[in-house]
Coordinates of C-alpha atoms in Angstrom, one line a residue:
M1 CA 7.1 -57.8 19.6
A2 CA 4.7 -54.9 19.8
R3 CA 5.3 -51.1 20.1
T4 CA 5.2 -49.5 23.5
A5 CA 3.6 -46.2 24.0
A6 CA 5.7 -43.2 23.0
V7 CA 8.7 -42.6 25.3
A8 CA 9.4 -39.1 23.8
S9 CA 7.5 -36.7 21.7
D10 CA 7.6 -33.2 20.3
D11 CA 4.8 -31.1 18.7
F12 CA 7.2 -28.3 17.7
N13 CA 4.8 -25.6 18.9
R14 CA 7.3 -22.9 19.7
A15 CA 9.7 -20.5 18.2
A16 CA 12.9 -21.6 16.5
P17 CA 15.4 -23.2 17.2
L18 CA 14.5 -26.8 18.1
G19 CA 16.1 -26.4 21.5
A20 CA 18.1 -28.5 24.1
N21 CA 16.1 -31.7 23.6
W22 CA 17.8 -32.1 20.2
T23 CA 21.5 -32.6 19.2
N24 CA 22.8 -31.8 15.7
I25 CA 24.8 -34.8 14.6
N26 CA 25.7 -33.4 11.2
S27 CA 27.2 -30.0 11.7
D28 CA 28.5 -29.9 8.2
W29 CA 24.9 -28.7 7.4
A30 CA 22.4 -26.6 9.3
A31 CA 20.1 -28.5 11.7
P32 CA 16.4 -28.7 11.1
T33 CA 14.5 -25.9 12.7
I34 CA 11.0 -24.6 13.5
N35 CA 8.9 -22.9 10.8
G36 CA 7.9 -19.2 11.0
A37 CA 4.4 -20.0 12.3
G38 CA 6.0 -21.9 15.3
T39 CA 4.0 -25.1 14.5
R40 CA 6.2 -27.6 12.6
V41 CA 9.8 -28.8 12.0
I42 CA 11.3 -27.9 8.7
G43 CA 14.6 -28.2 6.9
N44 CA 17.0 -25.3 7.2
T45 CA 17.0 -22.7 4.4
A46 CA 20.8 -22.7 4.6
N47 CA 20.8 -26.3 3.2
L48 CA 20.6 -27.5 -0.4
P49 CA 18.4 -30.5 -1.5
S50 CA 21.2 -33.0 -1.0
N51 CA 22.2 -31.7 2.4
E52 CA 21.3 -34.1 5.2
G53 CA 20.4 -32.1 8.2
C54 CA 19.8 -34.5 11.1
V55 CA 19.2 -34.2 14.9
R56 CA 19.2 -36.8 17.6
W57 CA 16.8 -36.9 20.5
A58 CA 18.6 -35.7 23.7
G59 CA 15.7 -35.2 26.0
S60 CA 14.1 -37.4 28.6
G61 CA 13.2 -41.0 28.0
T62 CA 15.1 -44.3 27.8
F63 CA 15.3 -46.2 24.5
N64 CA 16.4 -49.8 24.1
N65 CA 17.9 -51.3 21.0
D66 CA 14.5 -52.1 19.5
Q67 CA 12.9 -48.8 18.8
W68 CA 10.5 -46.9 16.5
A69 CA 10.1 -43.2 15.4
S70 CA 7.2 -41.5 13.7
I71 CA 6.4 -38.1 12.2
K72 CA 3.5 -36.5 10.3
V73 CA 4.6 -35.3 6.9
Y74 CA 3.3 -32.3 5.0
P75 CA 4.3 -32.1 1.3
N76 CA 4.3 -28.5 0.0
F77 CA 4.7 -29.3 -3.8
N78 CA 7.3 -26.6 -4.2
T79 CA 10.8 -27.8 -4.5
S80 CA 12.1 -31.1 -5.9
G81 CA 14.6 -33.0 -3.9
Y82 CA 13.7 -31.6 -0.5
G83 CA 12.3 -34.0 2.1
I84 CA 11.8 -34.9 5.7
G85 CA 12.0 -38.1 7.7
V86 CA 12.8 -39.9 10.9
M87 CA 15.7 -41.9 12.3
V88 CA 16.4 -44.7 14.7
R89 CA 19.6 -46.1 16.2
S90 CA 21.3 -42.8 15.5
S91 CA 24.8 -42.6 17.2
A92 CA 26.2 -39.9 19.4
D93 CA 29.0 -39.6 16.8
V94 CA 28.8 -36.6 14.6
N95 CA 29.6 -35.6 11.0
A96 CA 31.7 -38.2 9.3
G97 CA 31.2 -40.6 12.2
R98 CA 27.4 -40.4 12.3
D99 CA 25.2 -43.5 12.1
S100 CA 21.4 -44.0 11.7
Y101 CA 18.6 -45.8 10.0
Q102 CA 16.3 -43.4 8.2
A103 CA 12.9 -43.3 6.7
Y104 CA 12.5 -40.4 4.3
V105 CA 10.0 -38.8 2.0
E106 CA 11.6 -36.7 -0.8
Y107 CA 9.1 -34.2 -2.2
S108 CA 8.8 -33.2 -5.8
A109 CA 7.0 -30.4 -7.6
A110 CA 4.5 -32.8 -9.1
G111 CA 2.9 -34.6 -6.2
P112 CA 1.0 -36.4 -4.7
D113 CA 3.5 -39.2 -5.4
Y114 CA 6.9 -38.8 -3.8
T115 CA 10.0 -40.8 -3.5
T116 CA 10.0 -42.9 -0.4
I117 CA 13.4 -43.9 0.8
L118 CA 14.7 -46.4 3.4
R119 CA 18.4 -45.9 4.0
K120 CA 21.2 -46.2 6.5
V121 CA 24.1 -44.0 7.3
V122 CA 27.3 -45.7 8.6
N123 CA 30.3 -43.5 9.4
G124 CA 28.7 -40.7 7.4
T125 CA 28.2 -42.8 4.3
V126 CA 24.5 -43.0 3.0
T127 CA 23.3 -46.3 1.6
V128 CA 19.8 -46.6 0.1
L129 CA 18.3 -49.9 1.2
H130 CA 15.1 -49.4 -0.9
S131 CA 13.2 -46.6 -2.6
A132 CA 9.9 -46.4 -4.5
T133 CA 7.3 -43.9 -5.5
N134 CA 4.3 -43.7 -3.1
A135 CA 1.4 -41.3 -2.5
W136 CA 1.6 -39.1 0.6
T137 CA -0.8 -36.5 1.8
G138 CA -0.6 -33.9 4.6
G139 CA -0.9 -35.6 8.0
D140 CA 0.2 -39.1 6.9
R141 CA 2.5 -40.7 9.4
L142 CA 6.0 -41.8 8.2
D143 CA 7.4 -44.4 10.6
I144 CA 10.6 -46.4 10.9
E145 CA 11.0 -49.5 13.1
A146 CA 14.2 -51.3 14.1
E147 CA 13.5 -54.6 15.7
G148 CA 16.5 -56.8 16.0
S149 CA 18.0 -57.0 12.5
T150 CA 14.6 -56.2 10.9
I151 CA 14.3 -52.6 9.7
R152 CA 10.8 -51.5 8.4
L153 CA 9.4 -48.3 6.8
C154 CA 5.7 -47.8 7.6
K155 CA 3.0 -45.5 6.5
N156 CA 0.3 -44.7 9.1
G157 CA 1.6 -47.6 11.2
T158 CA 1.4 -50.2 8.5
P159 CA 4.6 -51.5 6.8
L160 CA 4.8 -50.6 3.2
G161 CA 5.0 -53.7 1.0
G162 CA 7.9 -55.4 -0.7
S163 CA 11.4 -54.3 0.1
F164 CA 10.6 -51.6 2.6
T165 CA 11.2 -54.4 5.2
V166 CA 14.9 -55.4 5.1
T167 CA 17.4 -57.3 7.2
D168 CA 20.4 -55.3 8.2
T169 CA 22.9 -55.7 11.1
A170 CA 25.1 -52.6 10.6
L171 CA 23.6 -50.7 13.5
T172 CA 22.4 -52.1 16.8
T173 CA 22.0 -49.2 19.2
G174 CA 21.4 -45.5 19.4
Q175 CA 18.6 -42.8 19.7
P176 CA 15.7 -41.8 17.5
G177 CA 15.7 -38.5 15.7
V178 CA 14.6 -36.3 12.7
V179 CA 16.2 -35.8 9.3
A180 CA 15.4 -32.9 6.9
S181 CA 17.2 -32.0 3.7
G182 CA 17.0 -28.7 1.9
G183 CA 15.0 -25.6 2.8
S184 CA 11.7 -24.7 4.4
T185 CA 9.3 -26.3 1.9
E186 CA 9.1 -29.6 3.6
E187 CA 7.4 -29.9 7.0
G188 CA 6.9 -32.4 9.8
D189 CA 4.8 -32.4 12.9
D190 CA 4.0 -34.4 16.0
W191 CA 7.2 -36.5 16.2
E192 CA 7.1 -39.4 18.6
A193 CA 9.3 -42.4 19.4
G194 CA 9.3 -45.4 21.6
N195 CA 10.5 -49.0 22.1
F196 CA 9.3 -52.5 21.3
A197 CA 8.1 -54.5 24.3
S198 CA 10.1 -57.6 25.3
A199 CA 8.2 -60.8 24.8
G200 CA 7.7 -62.5 28.2
V201 CA 6.1 -65.7 29.3
V202 CA 4.0 -65.5 32.4
N203 CA 2.9 -69.1 33.0
A204 CA 3.9 -72.5 31.6
R205 CA 2.2 -75.9 32.0
N206 CA 4.3 -79.0 31.5
G207 CA 7.1 -76.8 30.2
I208 CA 9.4 -74.0 31.1
A209 CA 8.6 -70.5 32.2
L210 CA 11.6 -68.3 31.5
S211 CA 10.2 -65.1 33.0
G212 CA 7.1 -66.1 34.6
I213 CA 5.5 -66.6 38.1
S214 CA 4.8 -70.2 38.3
A215 CA 5.2 -73.5 36.4
I216 CA 3.2 -76.7 36.7
N217 CA 5.1 -79.9 36.0
G218 CA 8.0 -77.8 34.7
I219 CA 10.6 -75.3 35.6
T220 CA 10.4 -71.7 36.6
K221 CA 13.7 -69.9 36.1
T222 CA 12.9 -66.5 37.5
G223 CA 9.6 -67.3 39.2
V224 CA 8.1 -67.8 42.7
S225 CA 6.9 -71.4 42.9
A226 CA 6.7 -74.6 41.0
I227 CA 4.3 -77.5 41.3
N228 CA 5.8 -81.0 40.7
G229 CA 8.8 -79.2 39.3
L230 CA 11.7 -77.2 40.1
T231 CA 12.2 -73.5 41.1
I232 CA 15.6 -72.1 40.3

C-alpha cells in the first residue's frame, strides 16, 4: 500500500509549550517542548539522556491502524546520548502502560554518524528491534511506518537497509507522535503523519471485483452491475 497525504502536521513555529494538540504519555519525565527561537521541537532540559519524553498527537485528523510519521532532524553535535524521533501506534495509556513503535536518532559529540534506533515500547518497557550507525545531516527526514505487521524505519522516505524493516505484532493500533530524550541540544521540525491507503480493485474481467464498480463474466461483491455474472 502507498502512503496517503499527511493527515496531521506541526511546524512548531510558536512559543513553548507544545500545546493542546499534544498529550504527554510519559509524565515520569518532562514532555518535549519548543526551542527558544520558537521554530523547532526539542527535548526538555529537565530530562537526562536516558529519559524518554514522548507526546502523542491529540489534534484533528483520523488515523487507521496502518500509519506513518516523519520529522526533520537537526543534529547539534553537543551532547552524547540525546536524541529525537517519531512514534506510531502510540497508546492513550501513560507512564508504565504506554505503548508505541519508535524511530529514533541518538546524537553524539562526534557526528556526522549517529546511532539510528528502531524500537518498541510495550507497557512502558523499551525493546530495541534494531540499531546501527548512520550518517544524518540537518534537514534529513526520519520516518517510521507501520503497515500490518511490517515496521520500517526510513530516511528521507526510503527504508534503510537490512534489519530496519522488521515483523512485529505487539502493537496494532494507536496514534503517531514525537519522542525526545535529554535536553535541548537535539531538534526536530516539520512533523507530519498520515495513513496507508487501502488497496482496492475497481474492475475485474473474468474474475471477482471485491470493491469495484463492475465485473464482466464474474462477480461484483459491492458493485453496481455485472455482465454475464452476478451482482451481490
